[in-house]
Coordinates of C-alpha atoms in Angstrom, one line a residue:
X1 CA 72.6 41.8 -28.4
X2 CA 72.9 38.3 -29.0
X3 CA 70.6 35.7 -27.3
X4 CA 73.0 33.8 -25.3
X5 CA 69.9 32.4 -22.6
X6 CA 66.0 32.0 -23.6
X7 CA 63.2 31.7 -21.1
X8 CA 59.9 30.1 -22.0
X9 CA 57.8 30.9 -19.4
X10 CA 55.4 28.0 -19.3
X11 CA 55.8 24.4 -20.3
X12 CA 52.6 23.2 -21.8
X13 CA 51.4 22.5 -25.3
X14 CA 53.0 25.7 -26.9
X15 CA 55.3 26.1 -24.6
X16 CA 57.4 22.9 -24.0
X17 CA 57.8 22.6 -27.8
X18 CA 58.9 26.4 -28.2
X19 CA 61.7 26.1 -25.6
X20 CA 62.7 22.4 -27.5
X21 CA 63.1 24.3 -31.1
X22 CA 65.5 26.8 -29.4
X23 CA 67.1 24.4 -27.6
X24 CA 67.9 22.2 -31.0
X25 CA 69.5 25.4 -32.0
X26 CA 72.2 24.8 -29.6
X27 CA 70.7 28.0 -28.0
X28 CA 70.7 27.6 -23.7
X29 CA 67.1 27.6 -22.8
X30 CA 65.5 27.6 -19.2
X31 CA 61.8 26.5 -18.9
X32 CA 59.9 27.6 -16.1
X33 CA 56.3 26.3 -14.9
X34 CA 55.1 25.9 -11.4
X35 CA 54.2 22.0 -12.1
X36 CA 56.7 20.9 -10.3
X37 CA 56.1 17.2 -11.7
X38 CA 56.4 18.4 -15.1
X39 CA 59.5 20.1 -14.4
X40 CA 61.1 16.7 -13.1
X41 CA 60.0 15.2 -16.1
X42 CA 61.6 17.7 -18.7
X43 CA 64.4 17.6 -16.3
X44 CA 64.9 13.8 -17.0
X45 CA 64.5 14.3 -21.0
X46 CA 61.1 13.1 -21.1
X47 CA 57.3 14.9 -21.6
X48 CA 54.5 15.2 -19.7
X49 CA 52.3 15.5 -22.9
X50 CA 51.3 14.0 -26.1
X51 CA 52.9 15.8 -29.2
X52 CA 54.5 13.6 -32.2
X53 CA 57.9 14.0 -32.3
X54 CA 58.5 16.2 -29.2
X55 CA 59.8 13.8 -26.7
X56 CA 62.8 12.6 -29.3
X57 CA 64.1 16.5 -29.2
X58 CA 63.3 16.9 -25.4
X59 CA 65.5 14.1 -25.0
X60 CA 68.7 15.0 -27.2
X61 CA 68.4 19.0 -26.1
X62 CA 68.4 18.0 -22.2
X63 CA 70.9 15.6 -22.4
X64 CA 73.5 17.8 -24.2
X65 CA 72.3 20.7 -21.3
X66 CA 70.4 23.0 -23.8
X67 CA 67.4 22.7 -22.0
X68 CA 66.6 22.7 -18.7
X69 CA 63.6 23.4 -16.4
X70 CA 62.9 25.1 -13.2
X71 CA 59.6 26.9 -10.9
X72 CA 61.8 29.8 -10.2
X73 CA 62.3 32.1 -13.2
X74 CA 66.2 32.7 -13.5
X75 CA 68.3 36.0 -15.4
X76 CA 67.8 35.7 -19.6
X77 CA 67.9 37.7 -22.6
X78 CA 65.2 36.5 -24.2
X79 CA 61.8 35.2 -22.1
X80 CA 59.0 33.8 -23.7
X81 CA 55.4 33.9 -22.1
X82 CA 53.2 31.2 -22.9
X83 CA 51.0 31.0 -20.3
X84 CA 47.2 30.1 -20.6
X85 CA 44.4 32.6 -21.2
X86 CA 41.0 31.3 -20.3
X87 CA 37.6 33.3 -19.6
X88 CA 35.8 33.6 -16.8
X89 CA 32.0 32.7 -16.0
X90 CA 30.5 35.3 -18.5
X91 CA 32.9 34.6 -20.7
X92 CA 35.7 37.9 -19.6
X93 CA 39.3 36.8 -20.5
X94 CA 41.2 36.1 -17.6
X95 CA 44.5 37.5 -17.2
X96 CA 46.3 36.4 -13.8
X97 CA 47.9 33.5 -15.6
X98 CA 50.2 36.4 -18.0
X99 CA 50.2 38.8 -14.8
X100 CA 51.7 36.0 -12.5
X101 CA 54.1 35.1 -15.1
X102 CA 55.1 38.6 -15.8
X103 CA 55.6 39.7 -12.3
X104 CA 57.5 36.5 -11.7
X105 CA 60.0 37.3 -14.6
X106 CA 60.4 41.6 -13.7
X107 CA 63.0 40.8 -10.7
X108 CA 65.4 39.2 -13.6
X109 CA 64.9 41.8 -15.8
X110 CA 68.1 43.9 -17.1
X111 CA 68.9 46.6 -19.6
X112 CA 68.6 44.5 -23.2
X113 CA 66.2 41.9 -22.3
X114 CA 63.2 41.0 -24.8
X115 CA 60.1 39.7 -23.4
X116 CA 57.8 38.0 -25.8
X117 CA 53.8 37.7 -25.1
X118 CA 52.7 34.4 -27.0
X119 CA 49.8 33.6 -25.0
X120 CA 46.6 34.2 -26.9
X121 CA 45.1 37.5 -25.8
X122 CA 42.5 40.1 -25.8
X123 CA 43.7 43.2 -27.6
X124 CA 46.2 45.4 -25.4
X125 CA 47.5 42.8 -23.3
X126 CA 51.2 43.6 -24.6
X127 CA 50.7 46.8 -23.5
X128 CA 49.2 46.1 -20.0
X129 CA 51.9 43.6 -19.5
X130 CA 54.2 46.3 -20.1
X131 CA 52.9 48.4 -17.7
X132 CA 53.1 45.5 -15.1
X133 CA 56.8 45.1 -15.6
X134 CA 57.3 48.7 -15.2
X135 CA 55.2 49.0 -12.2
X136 CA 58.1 46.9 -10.7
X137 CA 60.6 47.9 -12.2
X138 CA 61.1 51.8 -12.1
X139 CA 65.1 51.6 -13.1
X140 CA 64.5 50.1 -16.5
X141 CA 62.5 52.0 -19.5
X142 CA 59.9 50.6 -21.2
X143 CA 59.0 51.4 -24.8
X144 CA 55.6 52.7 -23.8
X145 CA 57.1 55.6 -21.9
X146 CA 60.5 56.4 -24.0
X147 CA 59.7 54.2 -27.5
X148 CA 62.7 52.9 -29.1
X149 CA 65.1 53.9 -26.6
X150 CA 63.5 51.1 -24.3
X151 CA 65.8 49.3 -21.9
X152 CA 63.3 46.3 -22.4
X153 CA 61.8 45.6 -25.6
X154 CA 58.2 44.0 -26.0
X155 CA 56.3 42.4 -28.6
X156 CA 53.5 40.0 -28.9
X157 CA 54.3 37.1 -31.3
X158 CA 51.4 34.3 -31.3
X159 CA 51.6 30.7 -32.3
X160 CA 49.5 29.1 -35.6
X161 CA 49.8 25.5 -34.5
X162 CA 48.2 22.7 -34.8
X163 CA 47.6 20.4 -32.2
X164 CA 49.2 17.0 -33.3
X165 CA 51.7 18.9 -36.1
X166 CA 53.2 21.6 -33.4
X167 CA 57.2 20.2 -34.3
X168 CA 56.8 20.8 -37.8
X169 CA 54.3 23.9 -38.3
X170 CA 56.5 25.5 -34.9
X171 CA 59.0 25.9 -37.7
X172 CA 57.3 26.2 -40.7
X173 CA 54.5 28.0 -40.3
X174 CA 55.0 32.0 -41.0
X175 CA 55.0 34.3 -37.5
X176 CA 53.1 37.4 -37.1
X177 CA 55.5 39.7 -35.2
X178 CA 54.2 42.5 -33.2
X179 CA 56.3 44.7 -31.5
X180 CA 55.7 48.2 -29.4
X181 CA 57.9 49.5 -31.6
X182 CA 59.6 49.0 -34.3
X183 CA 63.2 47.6 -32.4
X184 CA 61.0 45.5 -31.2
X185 CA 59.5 43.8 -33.5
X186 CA 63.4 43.7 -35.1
X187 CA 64.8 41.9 -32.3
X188 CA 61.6 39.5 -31.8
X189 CA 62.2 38.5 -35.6
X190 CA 65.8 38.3 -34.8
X191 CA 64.6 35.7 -32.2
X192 CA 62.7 33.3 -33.8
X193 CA 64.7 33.2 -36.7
X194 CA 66.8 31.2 -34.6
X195 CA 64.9 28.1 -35.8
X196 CA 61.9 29.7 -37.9
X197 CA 61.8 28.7 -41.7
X198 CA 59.0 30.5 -42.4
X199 CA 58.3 34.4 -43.1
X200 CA 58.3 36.9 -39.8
X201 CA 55.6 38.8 -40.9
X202 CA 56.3 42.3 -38.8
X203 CA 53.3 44.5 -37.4
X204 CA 51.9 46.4 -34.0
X205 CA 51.2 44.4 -31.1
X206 CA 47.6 45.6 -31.1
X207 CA 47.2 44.5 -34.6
X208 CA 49.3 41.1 -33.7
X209 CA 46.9 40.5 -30.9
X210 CA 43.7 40.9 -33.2
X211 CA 45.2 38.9 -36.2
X212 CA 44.9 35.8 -33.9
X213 CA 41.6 35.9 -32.7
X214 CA 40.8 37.0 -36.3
X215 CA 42.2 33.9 -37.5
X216 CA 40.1 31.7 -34.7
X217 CA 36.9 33.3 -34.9
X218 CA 37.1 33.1 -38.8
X219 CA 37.6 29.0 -37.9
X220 CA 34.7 29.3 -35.4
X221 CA 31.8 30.9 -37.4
X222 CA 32.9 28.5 -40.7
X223 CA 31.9 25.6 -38.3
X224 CA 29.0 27.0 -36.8
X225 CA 27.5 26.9 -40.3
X226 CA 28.3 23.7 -40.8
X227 CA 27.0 22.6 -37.2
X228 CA 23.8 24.9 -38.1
X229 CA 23.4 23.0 -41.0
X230 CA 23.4 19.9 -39.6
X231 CA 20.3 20.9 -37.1
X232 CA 18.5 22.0 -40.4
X233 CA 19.2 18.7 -42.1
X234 CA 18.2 16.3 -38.7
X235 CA 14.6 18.4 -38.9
X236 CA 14.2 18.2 -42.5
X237 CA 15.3 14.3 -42.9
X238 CA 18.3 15.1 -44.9
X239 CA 21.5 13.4 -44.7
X240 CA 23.3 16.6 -43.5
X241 CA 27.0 14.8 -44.7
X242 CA 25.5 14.3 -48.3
X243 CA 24.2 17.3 -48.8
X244 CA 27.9 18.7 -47.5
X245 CA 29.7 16.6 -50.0
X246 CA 27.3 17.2 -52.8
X247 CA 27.6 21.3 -52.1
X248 CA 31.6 21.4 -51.8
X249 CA 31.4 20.3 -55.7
X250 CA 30.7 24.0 -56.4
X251 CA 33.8 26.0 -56.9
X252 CA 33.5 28.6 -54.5
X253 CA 32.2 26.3 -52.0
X254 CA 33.7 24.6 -49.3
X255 CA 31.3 23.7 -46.4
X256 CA 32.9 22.3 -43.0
X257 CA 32.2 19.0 -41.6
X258 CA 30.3 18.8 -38.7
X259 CA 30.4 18.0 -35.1
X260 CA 29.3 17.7 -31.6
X261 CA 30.9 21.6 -30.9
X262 CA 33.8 23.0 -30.4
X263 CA 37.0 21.5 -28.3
X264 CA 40.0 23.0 -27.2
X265 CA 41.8 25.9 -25.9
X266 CA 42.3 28.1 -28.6
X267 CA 38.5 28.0 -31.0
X268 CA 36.4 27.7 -27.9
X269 CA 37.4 30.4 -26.2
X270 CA 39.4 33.1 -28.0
X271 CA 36.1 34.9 -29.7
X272 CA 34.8 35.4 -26.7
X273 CA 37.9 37.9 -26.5
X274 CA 36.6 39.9 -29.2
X275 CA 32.9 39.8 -28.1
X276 CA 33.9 40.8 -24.3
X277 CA 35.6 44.0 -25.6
X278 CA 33.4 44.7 -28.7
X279 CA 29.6 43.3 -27.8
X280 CA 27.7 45.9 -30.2
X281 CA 30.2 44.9 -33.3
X282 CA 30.5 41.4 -32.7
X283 CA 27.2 39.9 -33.6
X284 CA 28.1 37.2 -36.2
X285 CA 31.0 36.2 -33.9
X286 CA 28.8 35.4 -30.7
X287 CA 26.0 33.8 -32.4
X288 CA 28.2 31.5 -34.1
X289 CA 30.1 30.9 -30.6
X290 CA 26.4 30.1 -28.9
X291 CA 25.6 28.2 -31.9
X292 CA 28.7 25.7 -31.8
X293 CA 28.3 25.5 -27.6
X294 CA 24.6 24.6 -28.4
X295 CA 25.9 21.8 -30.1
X296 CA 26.3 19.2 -27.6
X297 CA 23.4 19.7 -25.7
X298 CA 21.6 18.9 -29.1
X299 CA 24.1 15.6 -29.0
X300 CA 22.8 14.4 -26.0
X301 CA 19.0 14.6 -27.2
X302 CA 19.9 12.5 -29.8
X303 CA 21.8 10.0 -27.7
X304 CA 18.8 9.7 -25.5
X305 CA 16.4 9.1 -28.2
X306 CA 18.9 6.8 -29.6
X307 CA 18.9 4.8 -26.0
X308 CA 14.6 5.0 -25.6
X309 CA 14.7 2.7 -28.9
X310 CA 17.4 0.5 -28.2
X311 CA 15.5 0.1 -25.2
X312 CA 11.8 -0.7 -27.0
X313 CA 14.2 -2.7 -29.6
X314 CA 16.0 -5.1 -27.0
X315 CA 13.7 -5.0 -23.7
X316 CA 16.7 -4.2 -21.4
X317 CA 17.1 -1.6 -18.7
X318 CA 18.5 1.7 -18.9
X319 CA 21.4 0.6 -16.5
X320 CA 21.9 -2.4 -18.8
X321 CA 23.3 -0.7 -21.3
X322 CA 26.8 0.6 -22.5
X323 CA 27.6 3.5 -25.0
X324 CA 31.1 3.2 -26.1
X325 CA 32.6 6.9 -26.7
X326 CA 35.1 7.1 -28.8
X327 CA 37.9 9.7 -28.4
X328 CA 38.4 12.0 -25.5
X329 CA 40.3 15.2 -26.4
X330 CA 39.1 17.4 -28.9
X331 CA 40.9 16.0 -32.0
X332 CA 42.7 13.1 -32.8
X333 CA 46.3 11.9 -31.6
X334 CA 46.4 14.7 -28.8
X335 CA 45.6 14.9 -24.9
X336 CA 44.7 17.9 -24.7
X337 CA 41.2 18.0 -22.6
X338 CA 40.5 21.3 -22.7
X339 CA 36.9 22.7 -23.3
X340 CA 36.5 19.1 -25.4
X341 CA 33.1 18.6 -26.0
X342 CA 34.3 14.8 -26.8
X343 CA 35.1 14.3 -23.2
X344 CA 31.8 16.3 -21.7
X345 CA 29.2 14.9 -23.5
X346 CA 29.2 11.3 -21.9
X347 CA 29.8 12.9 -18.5
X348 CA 26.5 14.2 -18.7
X349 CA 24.9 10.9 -20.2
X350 CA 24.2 9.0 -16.9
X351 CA 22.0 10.9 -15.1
X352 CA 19.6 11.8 -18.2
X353 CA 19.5 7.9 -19.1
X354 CA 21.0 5.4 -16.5
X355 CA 23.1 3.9 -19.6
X356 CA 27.1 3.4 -18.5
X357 CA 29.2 5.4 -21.0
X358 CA 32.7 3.6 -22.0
X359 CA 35.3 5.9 -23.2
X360 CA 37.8 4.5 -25.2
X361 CA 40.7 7.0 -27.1
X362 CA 44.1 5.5 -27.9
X363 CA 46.2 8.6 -26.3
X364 CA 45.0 8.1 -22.4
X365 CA 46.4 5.2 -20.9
X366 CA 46.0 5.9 -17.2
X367 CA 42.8 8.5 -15.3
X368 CA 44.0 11.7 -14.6
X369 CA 42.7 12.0 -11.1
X370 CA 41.6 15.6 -11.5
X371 CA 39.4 15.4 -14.4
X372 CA 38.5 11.5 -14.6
X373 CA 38.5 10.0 -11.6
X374 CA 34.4 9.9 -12.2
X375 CA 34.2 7.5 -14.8
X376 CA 35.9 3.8 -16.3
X377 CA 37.7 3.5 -19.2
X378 CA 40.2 1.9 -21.0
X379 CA 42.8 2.4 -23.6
X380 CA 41.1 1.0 -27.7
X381 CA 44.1 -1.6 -27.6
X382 CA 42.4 -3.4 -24.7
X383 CA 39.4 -5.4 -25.2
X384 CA 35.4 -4.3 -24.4
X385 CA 32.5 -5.7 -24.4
X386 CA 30.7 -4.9 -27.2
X387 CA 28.0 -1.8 -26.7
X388 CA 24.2 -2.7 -26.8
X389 CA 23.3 -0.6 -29.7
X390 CA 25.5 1.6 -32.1

């Protein structure tokens, strides 16, 4: 069965740019997100995020009607669910965002339609969103109850991006392909070879689900050495990026740089998937999770011992001085604010020192009344007074 219609089921970071990659295909795609605003957006060939080279294919795809976008989910063969999968308060993956988007898209469903889990998620979500869809709908087969001879076929199929290089690695990069059986993973490679250059790598869902947590947790406990490091160096008077650069001339070794923790939707948050299902196992992978969210309180320590001597140094008060933070998201060239420890580190600097934090990042250019409508700040091409101490 060809794939005439695509749904993408979510128009965020992963999402927007999936359903513009089809679209350049020539391939009819419907996005659907309940922002209604960012609908209107798409739906005038612009974006409502910061991704190089997204809006020029936005642009071209809606205004030749390959893409279009929508809050009600509408008839496809092929839907897409890219949804996003945070955790709760003791750090439990929470689900409603993929059962919402699930339920929303089992009314449309027919006999050949492929749904696609990209979202990142705990092991077994494909499965438990294929029992969703068959809770409401009874007249279609699933492949958990008849295997290959499914009606609808399932598979979990998660992005590799990078924030900043989504347009090129979308397409590049190889995909891990993990269908409930093997038709589906066949017609979920059939799918993204649509615009996919690199390799559809073909495996179970479970497996699929586990490689990308794998691959973030790997990325999470390689930092929190490095951040570890850097708490060994500050009490031991080493100059913690020396010593890095001076230990990545082995070999075998190459050391991270670095930071004040660990930003973003996908490396903050997804080994907590692995610890909430395995606790007893996952040892290494939560200590180096509480190690890198450790990181900024040690931050702020040193940005208040930092203001106590600027203070001795120049004789001013607390409220007399400015702090200049630069960058807001949790990398550069993105605005993605999500779990950035960029953005909640000078939030917090006020009440432990009376000193006025300036944020300056070149990607916001107007508040976001929902998350910064607490503090000033200005775009870097403006001009700012110059901070008290640096």
């Amino acid at each position: 069965m060809s794939f005439s219609t695509i749904s993408v089921i979510g128009l965020g970071y992963i999402g927007l740019p999936t359903a513009a990659a089809f679209a350049s295909r020539q391939k009819r795609v419907v996005g659907v997100d309940v922002n209604q605003h960012a609908v209107e957006i798409i739906n005038r060939g612009e974006i409502h995020i910061v991704e190089p080279d997204l809006a020029s294919v936005v642009k071209t795809a809606v205004e030749q009607g390959y893409l279009s976008a929508t809050t009600t989910p509408v008839e496809a063969d092929a839907y897409l669910i890219a949804v996003p999968t945070p955790f709760k308060d003791r750090h439990e993956p929470d689900m409603v965002f993929v059962e919402s988007a699930a339920k929303s898209i089992a009314p449309t469903l027919k006999k050949g339609s492929l749904v696609i889990l990209e979202s990142t998620s705990p092991v077994g979500s494909t499965e438990q969103m294929a029992e969703w869809l068959a809770e409401m709908r009874p007249d279609l087969s699933f492949p958990q109850q008849v295997g290959e001879a499914a009606d609808v076929n399932i598979a979990y199929c998660p992005e590799r991006v990078l924030p900043g290089q989504v347009m090129v690695e979308l397409i590049k990069n190889d995909r891990v392909i993990g269908g409930m059986s093997p038709v589906c993973s066949a017609r979920a490679s059939e799918l993204y070879k649509i615009f996919l250059e690199g390799e559809c790598v073909v495996t179970n869902s479970r497996t699929a689900e586990m490689c990308k947590l794998t691959e973030n947790s790997f990325r999470d406990v390689n930092i929190a050495f490095a951040n570890e490091l850097s708490l060994i160096c500050a009490d031991q008077g080493i100059n913690v990026w020396e010593l890095i650069r001076l230990a990545n001339r082995h070999p075998r070794v190459n050391i991270l740089q670095p930071g004040p923790g660990v930003g973003g939707h996908c490396i903050a948050v997804d080994p907590w998937f692995i610890v909430a299902q395995n606790p007893q196992q996952a040892r290494l992978i939560r200590t180096a999770r509480e190690v890198n969210d450790h990181k900024p309180e040690w931050v702020i320590e040193q940005v208040k011992a930092q203001v106590a001597d600027c203070l001795n140094a120049t004789n001013k008060r607390a409220s007399e001085l400015t702090i200049a933070c630069f960058g807001l998201a949790f990398k550069p060239n993105i605005d993605d604010l999500r779990e950035s420890r960029r953005w909640k580190l000078p939030r917090r600097l006020p009440a432990g020192t009376a000193a006025r934090p300036r944020w300056l990042s070149p990607t916001f250019t107007r508040c976001r009344r929902n998350s910064m409508d607490c503090v000033r700040w200005r775009p870097l091409r403006r001009r700012w007074p110059a901070p008290t101490c640096w």
